[in-house]
Amino acid sequence: QVQLEESGGGLVQVGGSLRLSCAASGRTVSRHVMNWFRQAPGKGREYVAGIRWSGDSAAYADSVKGRFTISRDNAKSAIYLQMNSLKPEDTAVYYCAAGGDSRTGARGVNYWGKGILVTVSS
């Protein structure tokens, strides 16, 4: 089992920044690619970014490339999403996820966090 808990969401103005954190625990957590997804009101859950627990590679959706940065802290078993230059269309519930990638999308995810709301006001 893997447990995921997000924190750091909230209300921010257009052009502002937020940093989301995901505390990951569980015996098998290191086996999974870690991802961030988001779901805007009335829309499906979409891939945002992903990272492995080892190596330097990270992946991003085109919609956030150049604005968002995913990172990890292996010692703390934590995943982060630094979000800069936020836009109203970034408003969504953001989910930390274990498993899956940009190709499989949400159907490839093995574990989900409960999600945290990010609201970007204009």
C-alpha positions in Angstrom: 0.0 0.0 0.0 1.0 3.6 -0.7 -0.3 6.6 1.1 -0.2 10.1 -0.4 -1.1 13.4 1.2 -1.0 16.7 -0.6 -0.5 20.2 1.0 0.2 23.7 -0.1 -2.8 24.6 -2.2 -4.9 27.7 -1.9 -5.8 31.0 -3.6 -3.3 32.9 -5.7 -3.6 35.8 -8.1 -2.8 35.5 -11.8 1.0 35.5 -12.4 1.6 34.3 -8.8 3.3 31.1 -7.5 2.4 28.2 -5.3 4.4 25.1 -4.2 2.5 21.9 -3.7 3.9 19.1 -1.6 3.1 15.4 -1.5 4.1 13.3 1.4 4.5 9.7 0.2 4.6 6.7 2.5 4.4 2.9 2.2 6.6 0.0 1.6 6.4 0.0 -2.1 6.4 3.7 -2.8 9.9 3.7 -4.3 8.7 1.3 -7.1 6.4 3.9 -8.6 6.8 6.8 -10.9 5.4 9.8 -9.0 3.0 12.2 -10.8 0.8 15.2 -10.4 -2.6 15.3 -12.1 -5.3 17.9 -12.0 -9.0 18.1 -12.5 -10.7 21.4 -13.3 -14.4 21.9 -12.7 -16.4 19.9 -15.3 -13.4 18.4 -16.9 -11.5 15.1 -16.8 -8.4 14.4 -14.8 -5.3 15.4 -16.7 -1.6 14.7 -16.4 0.6 17.5 -15.2 4.1 16.2 -14.5 6.0 13.1 -13.4 9.3 12.1 -11.9 11.1 9.0 -10.8 12.7 8.5 -7.4 16.1 8.1 -9.1 17.7 9.9 -12.1 17.3 13.4 -13.3 14.5 13.1 -15.8 11.1 14.7 -15.4 8.1 15.0 -17.8 5.6 17.7 -18.2 2.3 18.4 -20.0 2.7 21.0 -22.8 0.3 23.2 -20.9 2.6 23.7 -18.0 6.1 23.2 -19.5 8.3 26.2 -18.7 6.1 27.3 -15.8 5.9 24.2 -13.5 8.7 22.2 -12.0 8.4 18.8 -10.4 11.0 17.7 -7.9 11.6 15.2 -5.1 13.3 14.8 -1.8 14.2 11.1 -1.3 15.2 11.6 2.3 11.8 13.0 3.1 9.9 10.8 0.7 8.3 13.9 -0.7 7.3 15.2 -4.1 6.9 18.8 -5.0 5.3 20.9 -7.7 6.5 24.4 -8.0 4.0 26.4 -10.0 4.9 29.8 -11.4 3.2 32.3 -13.7 -0.1 30.8 -12.8 -3.1 31.4 -15.0 -6.9 31.1 -14.4 -6.9 27.9 -16.4 -4.6 26.3 -13.9 -7.5 26.4 -11.4 -8.2 22.8 -10.4 -7.9 20.1 -7.8 -4.4 18.8 -7.9 -3.7 15.2 -7.1 -0.5 13.4 -6.2 -0.4 10.0 -7.8 1.8 6.9 -7.7 2.1 5.0 -11.0 1.3 5.8 -14.5 2.9 8.4 -16.8 2.1 10.8 -19.6 1.1 8.0 -21.9 -1.2 6.0 -19.7 -2.7 9.0 -17.9 -5.0 8.5 -15.0 -5.8 4.9 -16.0 -2.2 3.9 -15.2 -2.2 5.3 -11.7 -2.1 2.8 -8.8 -2.6 5.2 -5.9 -4.1 8.6 -5.5 -4.0 11.3 -2.9 -7.2 13.0 -1.8 -6.4 16.1 -3.8 -5.9 19.8 -3.0 -7.6 22.8 -4.5 -5.6 25.5 -6.3 -7.6 28.6 -7.3 -6.1 31.3 -9.6 -8.0 34.5 -9.5 -7.9 37.2 -12.1 
